[in-house]
Coordinates of C-alpha atoms and ligand atoms in Angstrom, one line a residue:
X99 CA 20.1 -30.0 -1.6
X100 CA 20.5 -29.5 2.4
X101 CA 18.8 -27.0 4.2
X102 CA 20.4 -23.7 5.9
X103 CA 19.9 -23.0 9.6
X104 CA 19.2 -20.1 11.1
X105 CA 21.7 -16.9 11.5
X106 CA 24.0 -19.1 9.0
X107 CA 26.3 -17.3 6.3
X108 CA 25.2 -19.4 3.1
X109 CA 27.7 -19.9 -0.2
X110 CA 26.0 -20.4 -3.2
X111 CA 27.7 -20.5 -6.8
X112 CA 26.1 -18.5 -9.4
X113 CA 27.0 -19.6 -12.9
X114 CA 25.9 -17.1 -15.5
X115 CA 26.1 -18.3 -19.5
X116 CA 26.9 -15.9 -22.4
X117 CA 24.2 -16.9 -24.9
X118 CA 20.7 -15.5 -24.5
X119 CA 18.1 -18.1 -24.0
X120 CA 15.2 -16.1 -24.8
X121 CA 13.4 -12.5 -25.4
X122 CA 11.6 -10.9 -22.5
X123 CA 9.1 -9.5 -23.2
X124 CA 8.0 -6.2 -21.5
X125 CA 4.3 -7.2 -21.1
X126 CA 5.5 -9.6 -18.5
X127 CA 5.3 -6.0 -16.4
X128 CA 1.8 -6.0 -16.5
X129 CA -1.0 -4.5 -14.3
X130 CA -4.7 -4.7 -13.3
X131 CA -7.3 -2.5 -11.9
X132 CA -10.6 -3.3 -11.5
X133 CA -14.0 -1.7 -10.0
X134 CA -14.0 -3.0 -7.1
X135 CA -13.1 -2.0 -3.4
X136 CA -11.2 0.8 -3.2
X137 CA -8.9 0.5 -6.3
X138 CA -10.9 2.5 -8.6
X139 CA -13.4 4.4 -6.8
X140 CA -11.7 6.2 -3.5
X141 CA -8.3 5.0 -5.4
X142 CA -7.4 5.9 -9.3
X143 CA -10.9 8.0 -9.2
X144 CA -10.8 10.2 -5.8
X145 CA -13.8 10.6 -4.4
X146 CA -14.1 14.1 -4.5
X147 CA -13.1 15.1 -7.8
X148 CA -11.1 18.7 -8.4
X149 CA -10.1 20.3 -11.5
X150 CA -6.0 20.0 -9.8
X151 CA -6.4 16.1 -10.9
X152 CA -5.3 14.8 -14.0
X153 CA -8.6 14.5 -15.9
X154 CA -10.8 16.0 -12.8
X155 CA -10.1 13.1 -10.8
X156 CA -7.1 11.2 -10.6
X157 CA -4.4 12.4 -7.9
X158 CA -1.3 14.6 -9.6
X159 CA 0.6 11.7 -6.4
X160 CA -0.5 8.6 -7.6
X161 CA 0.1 9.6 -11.3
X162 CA 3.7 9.6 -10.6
X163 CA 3.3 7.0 -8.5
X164 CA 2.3 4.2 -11.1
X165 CA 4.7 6.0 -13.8
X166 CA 7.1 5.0 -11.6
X167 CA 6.3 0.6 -11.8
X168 CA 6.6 1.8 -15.7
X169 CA 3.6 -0.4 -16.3
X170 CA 3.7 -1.9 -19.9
X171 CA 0.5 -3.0 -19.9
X172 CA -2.7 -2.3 -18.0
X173 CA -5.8 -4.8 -17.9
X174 CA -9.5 -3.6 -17.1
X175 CA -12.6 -2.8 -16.4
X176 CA -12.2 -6.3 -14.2
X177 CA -11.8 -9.1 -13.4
X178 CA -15.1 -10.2 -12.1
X179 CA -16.8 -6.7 -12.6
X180 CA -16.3 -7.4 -16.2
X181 CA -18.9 -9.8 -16.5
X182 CA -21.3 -7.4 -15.4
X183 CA -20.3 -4.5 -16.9
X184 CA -22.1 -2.1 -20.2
X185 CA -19.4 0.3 -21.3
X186 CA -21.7 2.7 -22.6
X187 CA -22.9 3.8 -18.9
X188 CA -18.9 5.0 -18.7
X189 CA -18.6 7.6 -21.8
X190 CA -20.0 10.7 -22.5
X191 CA -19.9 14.1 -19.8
X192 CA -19.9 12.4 -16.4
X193 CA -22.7 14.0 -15.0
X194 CA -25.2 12.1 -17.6
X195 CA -23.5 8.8 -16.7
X196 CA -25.5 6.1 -15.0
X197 CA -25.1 5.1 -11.6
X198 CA -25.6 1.3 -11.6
X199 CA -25.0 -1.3 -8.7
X200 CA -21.4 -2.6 -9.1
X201 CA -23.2 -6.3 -9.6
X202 CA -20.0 -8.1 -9.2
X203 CA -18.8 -6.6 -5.8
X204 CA -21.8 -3.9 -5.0
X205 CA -23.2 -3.1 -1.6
X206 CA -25.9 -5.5 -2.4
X207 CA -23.6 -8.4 -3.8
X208 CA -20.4 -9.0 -1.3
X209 CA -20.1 -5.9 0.0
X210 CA -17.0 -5.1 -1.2
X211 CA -17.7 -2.2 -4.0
X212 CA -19.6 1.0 -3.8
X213 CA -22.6 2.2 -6.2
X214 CA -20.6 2.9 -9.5
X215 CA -21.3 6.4 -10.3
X216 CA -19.6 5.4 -14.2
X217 CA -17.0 8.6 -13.8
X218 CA -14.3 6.3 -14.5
X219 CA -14.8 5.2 -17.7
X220 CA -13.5 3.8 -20.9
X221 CA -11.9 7.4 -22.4
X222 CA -10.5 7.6 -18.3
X223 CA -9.1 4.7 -18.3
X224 CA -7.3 5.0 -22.0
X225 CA -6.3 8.3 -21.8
X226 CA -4.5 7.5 -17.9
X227 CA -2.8 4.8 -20.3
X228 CA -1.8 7.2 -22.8
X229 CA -0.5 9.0 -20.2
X230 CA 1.7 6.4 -18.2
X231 CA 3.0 5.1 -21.5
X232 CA 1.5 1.7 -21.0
X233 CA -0.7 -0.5 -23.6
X234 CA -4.4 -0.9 -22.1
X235 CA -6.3 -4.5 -22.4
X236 CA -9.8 -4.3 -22.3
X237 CA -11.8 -7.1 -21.0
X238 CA -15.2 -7.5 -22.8
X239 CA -18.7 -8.4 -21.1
X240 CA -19.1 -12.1 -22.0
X241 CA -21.2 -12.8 -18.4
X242 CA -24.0 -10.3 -19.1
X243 CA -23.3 -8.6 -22.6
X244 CA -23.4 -9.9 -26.4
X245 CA -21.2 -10.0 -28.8
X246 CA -22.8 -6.9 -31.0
X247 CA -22.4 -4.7 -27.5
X248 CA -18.7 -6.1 -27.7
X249 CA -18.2 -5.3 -31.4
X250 CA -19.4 -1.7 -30.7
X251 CA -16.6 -1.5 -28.0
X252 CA -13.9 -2.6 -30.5
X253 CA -15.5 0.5 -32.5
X254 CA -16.1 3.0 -30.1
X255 CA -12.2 2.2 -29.1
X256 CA -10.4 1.7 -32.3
X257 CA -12.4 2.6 -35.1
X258 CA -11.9 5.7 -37.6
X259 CA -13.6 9.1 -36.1
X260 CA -15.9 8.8 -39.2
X261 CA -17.5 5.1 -37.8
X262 CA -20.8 5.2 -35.9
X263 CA -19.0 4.6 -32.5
X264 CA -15.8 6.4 -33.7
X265 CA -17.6 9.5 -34.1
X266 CA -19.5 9.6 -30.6
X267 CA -15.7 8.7 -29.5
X268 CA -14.4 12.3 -31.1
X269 CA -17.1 14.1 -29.8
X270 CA -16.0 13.0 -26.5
X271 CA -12.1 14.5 -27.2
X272 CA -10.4 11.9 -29.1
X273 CA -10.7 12.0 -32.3
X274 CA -7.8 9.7 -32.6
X275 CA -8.5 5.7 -32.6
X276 CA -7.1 4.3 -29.5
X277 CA -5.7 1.2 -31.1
X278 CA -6.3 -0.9 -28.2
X279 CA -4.7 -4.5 -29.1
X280 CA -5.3 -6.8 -26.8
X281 CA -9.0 -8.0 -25.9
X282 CA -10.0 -10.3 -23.0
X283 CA -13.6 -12.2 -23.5
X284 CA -14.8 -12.3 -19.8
X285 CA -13.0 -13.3 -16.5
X286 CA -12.8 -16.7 -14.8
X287 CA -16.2 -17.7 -16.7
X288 CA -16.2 -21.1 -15.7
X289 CA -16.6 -20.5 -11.6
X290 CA -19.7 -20.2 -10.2
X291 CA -18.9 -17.0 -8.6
X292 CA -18.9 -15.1 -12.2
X293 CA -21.3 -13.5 -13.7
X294 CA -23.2 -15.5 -16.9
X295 CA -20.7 -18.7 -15.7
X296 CA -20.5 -21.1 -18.4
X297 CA -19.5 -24.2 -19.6
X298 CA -16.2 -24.7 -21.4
X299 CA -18.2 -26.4 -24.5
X300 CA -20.7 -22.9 -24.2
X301 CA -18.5 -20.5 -23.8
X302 CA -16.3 -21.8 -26.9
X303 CA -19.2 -21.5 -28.7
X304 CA -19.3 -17.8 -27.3
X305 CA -15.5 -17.3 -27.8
X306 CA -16.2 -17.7 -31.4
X307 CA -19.3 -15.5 -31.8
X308 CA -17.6 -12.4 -30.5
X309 CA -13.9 -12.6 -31.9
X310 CA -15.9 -12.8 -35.3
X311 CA -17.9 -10.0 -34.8
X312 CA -15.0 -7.8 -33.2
X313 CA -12.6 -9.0 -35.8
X314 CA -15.7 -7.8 -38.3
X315 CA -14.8 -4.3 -37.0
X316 CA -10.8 -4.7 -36.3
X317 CA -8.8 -7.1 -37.6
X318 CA -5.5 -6.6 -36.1
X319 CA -6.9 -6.9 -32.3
X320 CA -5.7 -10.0 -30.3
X321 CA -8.0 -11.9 -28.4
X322 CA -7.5 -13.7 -24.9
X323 CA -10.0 -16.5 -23.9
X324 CA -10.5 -18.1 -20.1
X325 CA -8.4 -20.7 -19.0
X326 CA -8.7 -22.1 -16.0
X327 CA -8.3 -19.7 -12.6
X328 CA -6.3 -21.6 -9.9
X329 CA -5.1 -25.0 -10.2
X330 CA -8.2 -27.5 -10.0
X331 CA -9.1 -31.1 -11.3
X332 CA -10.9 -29.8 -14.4
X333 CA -7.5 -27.8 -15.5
X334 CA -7.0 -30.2 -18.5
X335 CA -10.2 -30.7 -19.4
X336 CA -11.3 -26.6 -19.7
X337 CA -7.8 -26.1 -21.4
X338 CA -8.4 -29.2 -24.1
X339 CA -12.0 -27.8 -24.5
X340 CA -11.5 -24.2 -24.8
X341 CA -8.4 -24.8 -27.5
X342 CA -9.4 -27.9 -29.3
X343 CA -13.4 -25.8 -30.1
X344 CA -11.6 -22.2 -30.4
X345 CA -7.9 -22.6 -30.2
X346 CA -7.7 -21.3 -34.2
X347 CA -9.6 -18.4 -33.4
X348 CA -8.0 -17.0 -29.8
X349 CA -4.1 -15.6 -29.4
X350 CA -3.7 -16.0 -25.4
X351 CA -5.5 -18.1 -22.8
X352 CA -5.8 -16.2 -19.5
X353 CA -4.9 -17.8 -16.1
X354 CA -5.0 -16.5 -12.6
X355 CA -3.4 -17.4 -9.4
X356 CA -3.3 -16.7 -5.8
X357 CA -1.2 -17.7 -2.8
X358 CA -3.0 -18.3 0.2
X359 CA -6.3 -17.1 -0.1
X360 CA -7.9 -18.9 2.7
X361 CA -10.4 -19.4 1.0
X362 CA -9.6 -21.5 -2.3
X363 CA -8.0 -24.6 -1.0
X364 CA -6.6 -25.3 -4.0
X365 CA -3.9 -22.7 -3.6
X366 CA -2.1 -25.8 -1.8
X367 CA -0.5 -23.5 1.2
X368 CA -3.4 -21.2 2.4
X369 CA -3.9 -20.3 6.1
X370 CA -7.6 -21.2 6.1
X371 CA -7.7 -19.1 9.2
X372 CA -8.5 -15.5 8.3
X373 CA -5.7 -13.0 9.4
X374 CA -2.9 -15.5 10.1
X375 CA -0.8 -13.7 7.8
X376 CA -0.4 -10.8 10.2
X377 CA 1.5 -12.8 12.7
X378 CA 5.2 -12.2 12.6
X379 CA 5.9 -16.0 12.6
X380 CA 8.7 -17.9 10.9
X381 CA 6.3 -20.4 9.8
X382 CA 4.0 -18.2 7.8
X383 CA 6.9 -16.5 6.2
X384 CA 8.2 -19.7 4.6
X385 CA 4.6 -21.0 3.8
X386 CA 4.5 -18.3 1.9
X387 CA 8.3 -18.3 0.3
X388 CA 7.0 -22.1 -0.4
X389 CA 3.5 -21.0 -2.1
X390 CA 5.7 -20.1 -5.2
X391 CA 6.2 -23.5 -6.2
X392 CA 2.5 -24.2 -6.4
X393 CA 2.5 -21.2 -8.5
X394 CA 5.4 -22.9 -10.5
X395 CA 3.2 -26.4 -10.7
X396 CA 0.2 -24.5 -11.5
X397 CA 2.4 -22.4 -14.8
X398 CA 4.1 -25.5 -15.6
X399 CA 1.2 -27.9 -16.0
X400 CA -0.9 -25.0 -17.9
X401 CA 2.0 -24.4 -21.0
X402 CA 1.9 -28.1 -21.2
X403 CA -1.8 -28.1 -21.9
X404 CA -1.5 -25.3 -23.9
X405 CA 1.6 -27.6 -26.3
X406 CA -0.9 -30.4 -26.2
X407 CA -4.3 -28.9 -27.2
X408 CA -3.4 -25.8 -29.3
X409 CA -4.4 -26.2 -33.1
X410 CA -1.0 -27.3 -35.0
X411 CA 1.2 -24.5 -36.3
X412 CA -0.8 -22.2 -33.8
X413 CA 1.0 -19.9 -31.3
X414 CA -1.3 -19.5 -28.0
X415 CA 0.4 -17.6 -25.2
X416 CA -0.6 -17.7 -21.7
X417 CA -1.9 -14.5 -19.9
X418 CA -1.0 -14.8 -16.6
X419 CA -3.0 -11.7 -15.6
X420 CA -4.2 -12.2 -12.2
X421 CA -1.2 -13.3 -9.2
X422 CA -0.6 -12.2 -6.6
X423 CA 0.0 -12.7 -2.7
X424 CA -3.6 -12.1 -1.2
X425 CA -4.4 -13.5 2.4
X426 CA -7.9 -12.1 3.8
X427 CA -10.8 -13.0 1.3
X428 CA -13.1 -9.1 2.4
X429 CA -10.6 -6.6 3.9
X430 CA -7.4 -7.1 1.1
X431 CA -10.6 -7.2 -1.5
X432 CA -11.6 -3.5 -0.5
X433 CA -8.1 -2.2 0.6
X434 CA -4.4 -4.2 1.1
X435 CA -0.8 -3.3 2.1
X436 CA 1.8 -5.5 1.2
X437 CA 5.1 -6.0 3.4
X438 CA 8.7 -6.9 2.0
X439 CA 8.2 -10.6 2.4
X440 CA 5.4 -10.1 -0.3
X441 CA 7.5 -8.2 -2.6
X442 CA 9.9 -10.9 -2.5
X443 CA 7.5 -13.3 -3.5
X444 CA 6.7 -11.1 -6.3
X445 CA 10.0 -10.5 -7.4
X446 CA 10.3 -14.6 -7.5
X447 CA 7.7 -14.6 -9.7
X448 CA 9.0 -12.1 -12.2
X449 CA 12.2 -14.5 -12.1
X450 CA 9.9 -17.6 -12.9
X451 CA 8.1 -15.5 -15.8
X452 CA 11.8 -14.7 -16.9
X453 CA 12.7 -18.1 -17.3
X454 CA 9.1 -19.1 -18.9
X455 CA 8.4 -16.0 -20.9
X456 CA 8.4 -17.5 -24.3
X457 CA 5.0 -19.4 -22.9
X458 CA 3.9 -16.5 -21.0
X459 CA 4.2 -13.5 -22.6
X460 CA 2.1 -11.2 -20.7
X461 CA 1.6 -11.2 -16.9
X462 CA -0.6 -8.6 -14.6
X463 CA 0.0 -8.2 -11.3
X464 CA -3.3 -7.8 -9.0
X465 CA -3.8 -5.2 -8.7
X466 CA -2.2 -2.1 -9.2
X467 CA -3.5 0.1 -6.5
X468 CA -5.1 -0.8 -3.2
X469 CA -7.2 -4.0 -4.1
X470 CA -5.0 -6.8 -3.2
X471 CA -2.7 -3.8 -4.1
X472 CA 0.9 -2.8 -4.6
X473 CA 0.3 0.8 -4.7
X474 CA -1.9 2.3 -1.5
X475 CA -3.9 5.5 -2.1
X476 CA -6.3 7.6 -0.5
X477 CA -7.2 11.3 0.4
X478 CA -5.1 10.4 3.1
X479 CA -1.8 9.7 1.5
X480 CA -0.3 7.6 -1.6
X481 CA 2.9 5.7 -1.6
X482 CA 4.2 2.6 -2.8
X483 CA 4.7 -0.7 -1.3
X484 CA 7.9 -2.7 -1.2
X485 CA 6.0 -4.7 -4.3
X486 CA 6.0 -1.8 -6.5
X487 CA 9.0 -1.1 -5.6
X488 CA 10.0 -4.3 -7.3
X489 CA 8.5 -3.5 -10.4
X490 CA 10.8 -0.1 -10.3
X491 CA 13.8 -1.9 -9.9
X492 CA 12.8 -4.9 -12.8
X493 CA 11.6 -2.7 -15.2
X494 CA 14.3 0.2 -14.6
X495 CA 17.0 -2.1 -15.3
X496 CA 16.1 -5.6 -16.7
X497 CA 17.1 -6.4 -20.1
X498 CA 15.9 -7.3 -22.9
X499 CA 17.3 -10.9 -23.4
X500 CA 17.6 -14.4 -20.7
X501 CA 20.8 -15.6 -20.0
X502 CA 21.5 -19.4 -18.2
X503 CA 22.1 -18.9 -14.4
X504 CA 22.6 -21.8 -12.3
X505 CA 22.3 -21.6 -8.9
X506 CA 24.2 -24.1 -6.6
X507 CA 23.5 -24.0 -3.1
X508 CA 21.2 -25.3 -0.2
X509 CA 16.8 -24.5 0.1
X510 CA 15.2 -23.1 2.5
X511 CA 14.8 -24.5 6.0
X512 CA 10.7 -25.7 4.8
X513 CA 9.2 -29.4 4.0
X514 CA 8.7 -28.2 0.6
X515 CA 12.6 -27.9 -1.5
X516 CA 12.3 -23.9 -2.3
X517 CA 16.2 -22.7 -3.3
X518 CA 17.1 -20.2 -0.8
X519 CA 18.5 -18.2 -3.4
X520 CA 16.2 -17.7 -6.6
X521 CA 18.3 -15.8 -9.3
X522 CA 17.5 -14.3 -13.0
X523 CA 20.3 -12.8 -15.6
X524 CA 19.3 -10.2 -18.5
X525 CA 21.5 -8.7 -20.5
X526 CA 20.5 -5.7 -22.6
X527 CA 23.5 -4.1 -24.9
X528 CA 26.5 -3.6 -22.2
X529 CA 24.3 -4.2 -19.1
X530 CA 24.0 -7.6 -17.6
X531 CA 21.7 -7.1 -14.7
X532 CA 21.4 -9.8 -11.9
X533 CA 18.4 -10.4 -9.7
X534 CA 18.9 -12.3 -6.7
X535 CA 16.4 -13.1 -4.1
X536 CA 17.6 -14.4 -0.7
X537 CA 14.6 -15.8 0.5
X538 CA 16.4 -16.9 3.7
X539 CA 14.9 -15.2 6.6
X540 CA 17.9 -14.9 8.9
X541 CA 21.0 -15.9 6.7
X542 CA 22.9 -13.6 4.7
X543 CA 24.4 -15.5 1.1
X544 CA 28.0 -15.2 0.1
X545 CA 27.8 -15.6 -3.7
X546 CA 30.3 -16.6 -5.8
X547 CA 30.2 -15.7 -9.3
X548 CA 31.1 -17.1 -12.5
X549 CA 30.2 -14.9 -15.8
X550 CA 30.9 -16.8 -18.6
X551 CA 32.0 -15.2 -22.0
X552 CA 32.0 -11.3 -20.4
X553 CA 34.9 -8.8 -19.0
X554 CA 33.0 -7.6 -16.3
X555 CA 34.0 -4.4 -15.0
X556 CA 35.0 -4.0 -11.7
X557 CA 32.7 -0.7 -11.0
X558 CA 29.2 -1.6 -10.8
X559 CA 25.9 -0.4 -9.1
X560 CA 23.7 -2.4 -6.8
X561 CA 20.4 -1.2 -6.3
X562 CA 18.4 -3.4 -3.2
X563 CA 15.4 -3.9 -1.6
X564 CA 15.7 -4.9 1.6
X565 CA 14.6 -4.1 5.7
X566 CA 15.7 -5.6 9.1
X567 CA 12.5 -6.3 9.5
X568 CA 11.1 -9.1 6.9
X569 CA 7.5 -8.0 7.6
X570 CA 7.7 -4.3 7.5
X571 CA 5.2 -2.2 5.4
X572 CA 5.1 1.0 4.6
X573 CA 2.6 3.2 5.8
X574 CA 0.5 6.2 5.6
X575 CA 2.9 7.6 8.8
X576 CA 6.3 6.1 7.7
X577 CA 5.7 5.9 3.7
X578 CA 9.0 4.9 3.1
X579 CA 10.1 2.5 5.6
X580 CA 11.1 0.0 2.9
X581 CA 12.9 1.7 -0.2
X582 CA 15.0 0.9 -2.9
X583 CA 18.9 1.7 -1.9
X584 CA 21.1 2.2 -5.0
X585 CA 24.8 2.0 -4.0
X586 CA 28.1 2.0 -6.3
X587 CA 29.9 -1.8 -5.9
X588 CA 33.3 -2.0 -6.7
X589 CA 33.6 -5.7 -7.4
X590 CA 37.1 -8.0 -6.8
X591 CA 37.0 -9.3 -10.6
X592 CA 39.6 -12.3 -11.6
X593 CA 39.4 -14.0 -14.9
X594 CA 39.5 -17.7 -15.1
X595 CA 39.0 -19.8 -17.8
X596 CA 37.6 -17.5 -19.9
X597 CA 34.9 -16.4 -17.1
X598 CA 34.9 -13.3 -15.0
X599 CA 34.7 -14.4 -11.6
X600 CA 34.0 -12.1 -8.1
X601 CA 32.0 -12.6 -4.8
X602 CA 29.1 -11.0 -3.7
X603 CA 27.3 -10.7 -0.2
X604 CA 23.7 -10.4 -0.2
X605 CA 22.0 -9.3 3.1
X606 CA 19.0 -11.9 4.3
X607 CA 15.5 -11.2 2.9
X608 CA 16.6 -8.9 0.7
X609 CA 16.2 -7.9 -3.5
X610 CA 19.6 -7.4 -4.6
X611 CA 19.9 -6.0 -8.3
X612 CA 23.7 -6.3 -9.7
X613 CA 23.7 -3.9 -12.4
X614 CA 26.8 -4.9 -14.5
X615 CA 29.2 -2.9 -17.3
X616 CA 30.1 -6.3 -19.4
X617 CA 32.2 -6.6 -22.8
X618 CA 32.5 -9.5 -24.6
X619 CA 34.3 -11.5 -25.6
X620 CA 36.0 -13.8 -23.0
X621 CA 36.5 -16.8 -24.8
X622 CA 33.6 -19.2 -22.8
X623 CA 34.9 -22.8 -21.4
X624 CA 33.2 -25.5 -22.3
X625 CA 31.2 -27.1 -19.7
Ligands
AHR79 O1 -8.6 -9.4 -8.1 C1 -9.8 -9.7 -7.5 C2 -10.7 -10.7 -8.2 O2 -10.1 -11.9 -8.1 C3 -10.9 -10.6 -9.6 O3 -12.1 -9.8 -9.9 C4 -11.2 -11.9 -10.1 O4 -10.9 -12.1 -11.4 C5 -10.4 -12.8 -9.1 O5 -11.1 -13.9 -8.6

């Protein structure tokens, strides 16, 4: 592949096939939040509380806000705060709850969390899920807790309003179970930053302990175990560890990755110096265009480990539930913003966990609001950056099936070979839906189509993300600098061999969405 130059107009040829690959899953549209910084306290939970809120203390704005990503999933109470965490200081009336130091992140540990008053609790946090429409995923205290204290959770959660735990649940306004499925046992457990850090041999051990005893109080719950965070040397031997002593009991290993934290050199392209990311340098923005393929190494070598050491006949998915873009170690810990070029990292990513979803079925993004986070929110204002934007436009119109796309054209202008174009193809009924990502800072593509098997219609829609400015955010003053710009296309279709067949432009750094009307058949060529 040759590299563009800059200011160039670049053809690429997009072949699309007619049979679906896969499923996509919608848990691949995952989210995170976390008690730590401002994402929970100061962000979901304001800090002064008003009946106006949903629940006394979550703003009506930011509500509609994360309806809009149309989160499928939501992952919590951490992340690292897990570890440390006793859910019975969050239920109950809120005055009575406990104020504990946040051990993870508090004012006495790194500075990055306040006191936790416990008014954001477990019944908070479900009944925010009920209310978004998306499936919760609670992550258990393996760092600090026991399995009983786990088991009780499970009960507390899911079990019947006449159960011990069930019962203090009605009392507290839902009577209904909340028939939370998916269970996470600790976060990141075998770095020495976490909480109760253990061995992969130990905590298999541990893995077993408390799935039996939850499972003792729900059987249908699925449970996700540790796998390694960030790519490292022990990778192999924490995946062969964890699924050759516990494989038969566990339904997802959880991974995590980062691009260029300074401060884990193992995420291959970081900046090491603290800040860097701020400049508005060409350099930076392809280091960080290029960070994807240590992301696509990192997936890659963790679905082969999970083929080689899963029991036989067992299906183990990989919970990619920490990624994100995150530069500055303290300040995007407490608060973040994240600029277009980010989003279009993230909508890479989403592409990549298109093509890979039948390994990785669930993905979070991290996190969900202000901690390394896509959505920003204070007393001050609440708004959405160009990340959660992409969410919006994936999840409003991606389908529910893969189909082949090859990409033919040059990479960016970067020692490492990143395609300048990254594209993904769902089809769901009549709607084949197109996401192309020019990653080329200056170049605008010229695309040439080739659908295989489909009449497309000439009239379609094109909804893009996309700024003169690569490294704009929005902002408390200009919330909507960057938005999503939905635009009728009326497209020059000709049919040959049995493929629809049209160009497309796509402007330089830019999220383009082709949202097509398709009938089959064309008969398809044979290639
Ligand atoms: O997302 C912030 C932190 O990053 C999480 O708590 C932890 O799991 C990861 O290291």
């Amino acid at each position: 592949m040759e590299n563009s130059r800059k200011g160039d107009s670049i053809p690429i040829s997009v072949t699309v096939g007619h049979e679906p690959l896969h499923p996509l899953p919608r848990t691949q549209y995952g989210h995170f939040i976390e008690h730590l910084g401002k994402c929970i306290k100061g962000g979901i939970w304001a800090e002064n509380e008003s009946e106006g809120m949903f629940l006394g203390g979550v703003r009506p704005e930011l509500v509609e806000q994360m309806r809009a990503v149309n989160p499928s999933v939501i992952r919590y109470p951490g992340g690292c705060f897990a570890d440390g965490y006793h859910w019975k200081d969050g239920i109950g009336p809120r005055d009575k709850r406990p104020r504990r130091w946040n051990r993870a992140w508090g004012k006495l540990g790194l500075m990055t969390g306040p006191i936790e008053d416990n008014h954001f609790g477990t019944d908070e946090f479900l009944r925010l899920c009920e209310e978004l429409g998306a499936e919760p995923q609670i992550t258990a205290n393996v760092g600090s807790g026991t399995a009983a204290e786990a088991a009780d959770w499970v009960e507390y959660v899911n079990g019947p309003s006449g159960s011990g735990w069930g019962a203090e649940r009605a009392k507290n306004g839902h009577p209904e179970p909340y028939r939370v499925k998916y269970w996470f046992l600790g976060n990141e457990i075998f770095g020495i930053h976490e909480i109760g850090h253990q061995n992969p041999q130990t905590y298999a051990k541990t893995v077993r302990q408390y799935a039996e005893a939850m499972r003792r109080v729900d059987r249908a719950i699925k449970i996700v175990a540790c796998g390694t965070f960030m790519p490292t040397r022990k990778r192999e031997h924490i995946h062969s560890t964890v699924l050759g002593l516990a494989g038969d009991v566990i339904d997802y290993l959880s991974i995590h990755f980062y691009a260029t934290n300074p401060i884990f050199p193992s995420s291959f392209l970081n900046y090491q110096i603290l800040g860097r990311h701020k400049r508005r340098s060409t350099k930076v923005y392809y280091d960080v265009m290029a960070s994807l393929r240590a992301q696509e190494t990192y997936l890659s070598n963790c679905i082969e480990d999970v083929h080689k050491y899963a029991p036989a006949g067992k299906k183990i998915g990989l919970s990619f539930d920490e990624f994100n873009t995150w530069y500055s170690f303290y300040s995007d810990l407490v608060a973040a913003n994240q600029n277009l070029r980010d989003a279009l990292w993230v909508a890479s990513s989403l592409n990549m966990f298109h093509r890979l979803a039948p390994d990785l079925p669930l993905t979070n993004i991290s996190q969900m609001v202000n901690v390394v986070g896509i959505i920003v929110s204070s007393h001050r204002a609440t708004f959405s950056t160009p990340s959660a934007l992409v969410y919006r436009i994936y999840t409003e119109n991606a389908g529910d099936e893969l189909l082949r796309s090859d990409v033919d054209g040059p990479s960016l202008p970067h020692k490492i070979e990143v395609p300048a174009l990254d594209v993904s193809a769902t089809l769901g009924g009549d709607k084949l839906s197109v996401f192309l990502v020019n990653r080329h800072l200056d170049a605008e593509v010229v695309t040439n189509f080739s659908i295989d098997g489909f009449k497309v219609e000439p009239s379609a829609e094109r909804i893009e993300l996309h700024h003169n400015d690569a490294f704009k955010y929005n902002t408390n003053k200009e919330p909507e600098a960057v938005t999503i710009d939905r635009k009728p296309e009326n497209l020059a279709v000709t049919v040959k061999d049995g493929s629809s067949c049209f160009p497309l432009r796509v402007p330089p750094h830019s999220l383009t969405c082709l949202a097509l009307n398709v009938t089959r058949p064309l008969r398809p060529h044979k290639r």
